[in-house]
mmCIF file of C-alpha atoms in Angstrom:
data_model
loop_
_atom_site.group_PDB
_atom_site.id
_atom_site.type_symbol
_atom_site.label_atom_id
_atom_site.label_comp_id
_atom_site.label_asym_id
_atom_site.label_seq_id
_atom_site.Cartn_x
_atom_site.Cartn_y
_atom_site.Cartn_z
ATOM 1 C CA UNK A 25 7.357 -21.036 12.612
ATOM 2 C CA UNK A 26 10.195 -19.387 11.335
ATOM 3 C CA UNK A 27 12.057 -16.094 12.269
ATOM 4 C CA UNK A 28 10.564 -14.573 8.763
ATOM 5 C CA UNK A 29 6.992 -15.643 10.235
ATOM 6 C CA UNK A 30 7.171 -14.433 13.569
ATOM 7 C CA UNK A 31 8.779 -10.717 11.875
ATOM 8 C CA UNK A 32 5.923 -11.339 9.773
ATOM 9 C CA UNK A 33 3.335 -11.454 12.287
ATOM 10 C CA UNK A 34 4.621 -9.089 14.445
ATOM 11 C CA UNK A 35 4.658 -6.191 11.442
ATOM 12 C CA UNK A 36 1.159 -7.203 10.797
ATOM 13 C CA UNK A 37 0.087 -5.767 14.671
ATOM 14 C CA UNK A 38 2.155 -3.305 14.056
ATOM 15 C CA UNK A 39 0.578 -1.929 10.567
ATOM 16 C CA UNK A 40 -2.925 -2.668 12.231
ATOM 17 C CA UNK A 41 -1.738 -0.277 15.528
ATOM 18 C CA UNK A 42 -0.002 2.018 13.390
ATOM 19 C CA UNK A 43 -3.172 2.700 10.844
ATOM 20 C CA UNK A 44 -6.319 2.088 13.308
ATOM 21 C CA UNK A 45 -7.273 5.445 13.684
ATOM 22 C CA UNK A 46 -7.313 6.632 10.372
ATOM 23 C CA UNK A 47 -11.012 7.168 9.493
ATOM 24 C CA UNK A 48 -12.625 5.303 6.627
ATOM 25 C CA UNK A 49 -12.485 7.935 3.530
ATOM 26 C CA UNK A 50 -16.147 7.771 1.986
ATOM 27 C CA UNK A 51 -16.660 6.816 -1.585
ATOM 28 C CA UNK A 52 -15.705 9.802 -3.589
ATOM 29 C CA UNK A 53 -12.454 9.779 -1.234
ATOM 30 C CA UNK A 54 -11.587 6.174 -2.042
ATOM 31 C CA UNK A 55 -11.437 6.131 -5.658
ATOM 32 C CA UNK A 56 -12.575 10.114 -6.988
ATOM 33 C CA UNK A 57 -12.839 9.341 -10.805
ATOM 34 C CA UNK A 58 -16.018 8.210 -12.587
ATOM 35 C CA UNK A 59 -14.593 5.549 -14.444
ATOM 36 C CA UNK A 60 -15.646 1.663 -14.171
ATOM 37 C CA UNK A 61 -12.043 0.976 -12.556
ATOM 38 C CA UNK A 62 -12.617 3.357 -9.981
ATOM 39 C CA UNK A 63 -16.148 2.260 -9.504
ATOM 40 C CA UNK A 64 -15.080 -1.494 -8.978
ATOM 41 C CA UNK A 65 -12.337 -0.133 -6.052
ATOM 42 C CA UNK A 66 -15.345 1.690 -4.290
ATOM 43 C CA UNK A 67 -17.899 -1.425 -4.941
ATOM 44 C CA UNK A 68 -14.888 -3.958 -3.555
ATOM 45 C CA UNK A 69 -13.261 -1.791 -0.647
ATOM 46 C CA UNK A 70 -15.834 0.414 0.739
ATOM 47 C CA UNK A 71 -17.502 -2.525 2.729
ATOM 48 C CA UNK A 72 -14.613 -3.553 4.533
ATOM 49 C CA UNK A 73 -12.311 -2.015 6.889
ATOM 50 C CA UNK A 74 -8.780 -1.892 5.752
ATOM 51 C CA UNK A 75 -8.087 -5.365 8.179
ATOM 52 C CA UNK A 76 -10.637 -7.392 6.594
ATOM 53 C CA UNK A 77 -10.699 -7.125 2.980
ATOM 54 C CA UNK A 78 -10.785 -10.167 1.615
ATOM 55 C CA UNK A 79 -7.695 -11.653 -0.386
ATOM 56 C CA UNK A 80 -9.830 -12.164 -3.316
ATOM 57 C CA UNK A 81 -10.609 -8.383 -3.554
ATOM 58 C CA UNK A 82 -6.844 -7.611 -2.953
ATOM 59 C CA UNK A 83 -6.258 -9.771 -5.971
ATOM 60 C CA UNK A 84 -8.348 -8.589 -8.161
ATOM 61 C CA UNK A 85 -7.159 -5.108 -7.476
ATOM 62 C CA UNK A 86 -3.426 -5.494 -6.870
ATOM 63 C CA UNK A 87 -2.665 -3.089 -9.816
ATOM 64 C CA UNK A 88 -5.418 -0.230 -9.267
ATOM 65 C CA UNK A 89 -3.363 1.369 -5.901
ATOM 66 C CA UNK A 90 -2.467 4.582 -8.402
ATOM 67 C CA UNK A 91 -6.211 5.227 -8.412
ATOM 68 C CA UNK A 92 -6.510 5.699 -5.009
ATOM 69 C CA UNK A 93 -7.134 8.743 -3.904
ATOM 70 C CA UNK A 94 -5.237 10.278 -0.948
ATOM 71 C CA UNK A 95 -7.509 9.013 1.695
ATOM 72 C CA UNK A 96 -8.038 5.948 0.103
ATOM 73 C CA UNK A 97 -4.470 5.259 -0.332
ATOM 74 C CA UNK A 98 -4.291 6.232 3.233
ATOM 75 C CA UNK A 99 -6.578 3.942 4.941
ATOM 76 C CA UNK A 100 -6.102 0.913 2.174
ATOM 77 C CA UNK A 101 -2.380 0.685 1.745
ATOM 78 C CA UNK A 102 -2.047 -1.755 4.909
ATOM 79 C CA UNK A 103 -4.798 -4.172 3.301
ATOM 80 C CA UNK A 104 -1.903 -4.655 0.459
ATOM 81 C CA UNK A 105 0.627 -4.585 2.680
ATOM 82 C CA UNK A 106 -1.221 -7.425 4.930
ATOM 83 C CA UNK A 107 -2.221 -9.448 2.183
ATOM 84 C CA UNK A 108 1.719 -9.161 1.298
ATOM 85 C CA UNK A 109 2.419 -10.369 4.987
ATOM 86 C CA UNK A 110 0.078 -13.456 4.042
ATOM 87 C CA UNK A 111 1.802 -14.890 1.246
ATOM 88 C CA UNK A 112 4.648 -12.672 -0.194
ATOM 89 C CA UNK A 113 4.638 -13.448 -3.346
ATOM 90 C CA UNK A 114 1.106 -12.937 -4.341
ATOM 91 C CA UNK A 115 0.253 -11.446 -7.422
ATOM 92 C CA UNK A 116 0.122 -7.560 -6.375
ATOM 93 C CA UNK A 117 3.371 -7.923 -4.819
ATOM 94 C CA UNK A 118 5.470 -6.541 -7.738
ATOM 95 C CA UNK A 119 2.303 -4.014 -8.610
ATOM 96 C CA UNK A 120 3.039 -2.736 -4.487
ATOM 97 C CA UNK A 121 6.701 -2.700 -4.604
ATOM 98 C CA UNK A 122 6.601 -0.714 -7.907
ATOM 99 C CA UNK A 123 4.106 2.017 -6.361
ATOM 100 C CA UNK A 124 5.961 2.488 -2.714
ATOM 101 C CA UNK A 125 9.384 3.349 -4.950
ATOM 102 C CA UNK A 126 7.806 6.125 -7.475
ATOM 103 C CA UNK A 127 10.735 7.005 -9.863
ATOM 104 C CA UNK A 128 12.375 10.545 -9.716
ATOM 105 C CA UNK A 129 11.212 11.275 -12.630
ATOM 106 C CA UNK A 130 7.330 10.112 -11.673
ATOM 107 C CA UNK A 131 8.131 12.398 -8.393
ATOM 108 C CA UNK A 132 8.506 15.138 -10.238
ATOM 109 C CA UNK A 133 6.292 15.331 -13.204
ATOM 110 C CA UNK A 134 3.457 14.358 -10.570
ATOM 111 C CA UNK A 135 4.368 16.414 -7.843
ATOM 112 C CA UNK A 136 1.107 17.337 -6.680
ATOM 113 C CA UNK A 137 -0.026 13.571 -6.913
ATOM 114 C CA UNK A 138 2.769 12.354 -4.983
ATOM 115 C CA UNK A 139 2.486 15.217 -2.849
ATOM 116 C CA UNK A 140 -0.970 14.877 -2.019
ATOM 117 C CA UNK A 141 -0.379 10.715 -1.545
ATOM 118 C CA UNK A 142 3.352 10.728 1.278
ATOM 119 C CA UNK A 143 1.678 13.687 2.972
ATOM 120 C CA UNK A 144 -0.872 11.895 4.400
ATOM 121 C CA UNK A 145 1.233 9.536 6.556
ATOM 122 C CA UNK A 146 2.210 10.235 10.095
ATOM 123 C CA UNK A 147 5.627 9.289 10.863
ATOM 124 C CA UNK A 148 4.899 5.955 13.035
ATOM 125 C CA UNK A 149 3.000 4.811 9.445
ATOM 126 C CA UNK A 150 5.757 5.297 7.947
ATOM 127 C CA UNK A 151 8.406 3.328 10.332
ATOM 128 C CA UNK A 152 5.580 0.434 9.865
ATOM 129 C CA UNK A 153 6.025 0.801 5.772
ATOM 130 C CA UNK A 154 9.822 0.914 6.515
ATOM 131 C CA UNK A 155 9.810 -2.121 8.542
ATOM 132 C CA UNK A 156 7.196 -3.777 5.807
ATOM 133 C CA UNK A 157 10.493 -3.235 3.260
ATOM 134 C CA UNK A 158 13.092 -4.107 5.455
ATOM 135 C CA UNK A 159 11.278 -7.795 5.625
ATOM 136 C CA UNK A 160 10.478 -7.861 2.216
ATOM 137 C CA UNK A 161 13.810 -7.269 1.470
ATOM 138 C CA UNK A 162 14.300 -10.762 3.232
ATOM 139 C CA UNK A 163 11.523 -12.404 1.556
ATOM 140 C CA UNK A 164 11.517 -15.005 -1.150
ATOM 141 C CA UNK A 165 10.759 -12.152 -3.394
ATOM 142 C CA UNK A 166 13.128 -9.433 -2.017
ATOM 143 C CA UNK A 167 16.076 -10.901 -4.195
ATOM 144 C CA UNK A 168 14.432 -9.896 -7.577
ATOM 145 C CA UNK A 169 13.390 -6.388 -6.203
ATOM 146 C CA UNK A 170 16.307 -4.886 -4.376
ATOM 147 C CA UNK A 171 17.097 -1.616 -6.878
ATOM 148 C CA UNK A 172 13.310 -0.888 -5.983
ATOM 149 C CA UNK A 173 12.561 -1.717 -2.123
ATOM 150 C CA UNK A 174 16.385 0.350 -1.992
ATOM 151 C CA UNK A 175 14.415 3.526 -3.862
ATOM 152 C CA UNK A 176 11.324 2.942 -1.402
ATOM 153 C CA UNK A 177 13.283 3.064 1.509
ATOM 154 C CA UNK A 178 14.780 6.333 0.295
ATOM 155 C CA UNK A 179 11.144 7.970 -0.375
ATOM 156 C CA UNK A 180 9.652 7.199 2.475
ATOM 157 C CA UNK A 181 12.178 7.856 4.673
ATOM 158 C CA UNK A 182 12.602 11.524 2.591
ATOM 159 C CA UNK A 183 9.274 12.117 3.098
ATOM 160 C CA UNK A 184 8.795 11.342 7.046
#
């Protein structure tokens, strides 16, 4: 096992500590629009908790995280960041980096969205998301997004 595995592993316990008492948001928390995307995230999340979604639901919703709403977001953010623990270079990993490191511009034009989405994270959450950068920074994948894991760090770090 290498030194990336065992940091691995040990921010997985730590994103599992850090998120186990957030409560389970109920459907029209998860996902709040009526559309068929939104209707898929309920159908695939809402039977798991956020530690045992399966990788093949991750998958096949590793670009829907901006339709979370802010509960949902809240409790199923550390399923993506777990299945990103797994195997770093899965195919929502550029979908996740992209949505942790919201431009300025996306910060301000949707204030209340982004508002409504950092708020809900208590500051140990946020050290865990922090720490989830810092070793994706030292990933095999880390190399390719280092302008954006740099922004990330800077938003949540703002917003603690």
């Amino acid at each position: 096992q290498t030194e990336n595995d065992e940091t691995a592993a040990a921010i997985q316990r730590a994103v599992i500590h850090a998120f186990s008492e957030v409560k389970r948001p109920k459907d029209h928390e998860l996902a709040p629009h009526e559309c068929w995307e939104c209707a898929e995230i309920r159908q695939r999340l809402s039977p798991h908790s956020f530690d045992s979604v399966t990788d093949t639901d991750l998958d096949r919703l590793h670009d829907f995280l901006p339709l979370l709403g802010p509960k949902g977001l809240h409790y199923y953010l550390p399923a993506f960041i777990l299945r990103s623990l797994r195997e770093c270079n899965w195919i929502g990993i550029e979908n996740l980096i992209f949505y942790l490191s919201p431009t300025q511009t996306s910060l301000q034009e949707r204030e209340d969205y982004w508002r409504d989405r950092l708020g809900v994270f208590s500051s140990q959450q946020r050290a865990v998301i922090l720490s989830f950068l810092d070793w994706l920074e030292s990933s095999a994948v880390g190399p390719n997004y280092g302008t954006e894991i740099a922004a990330a760090r800077k938003i949540w770090r703002l917003h603690a």
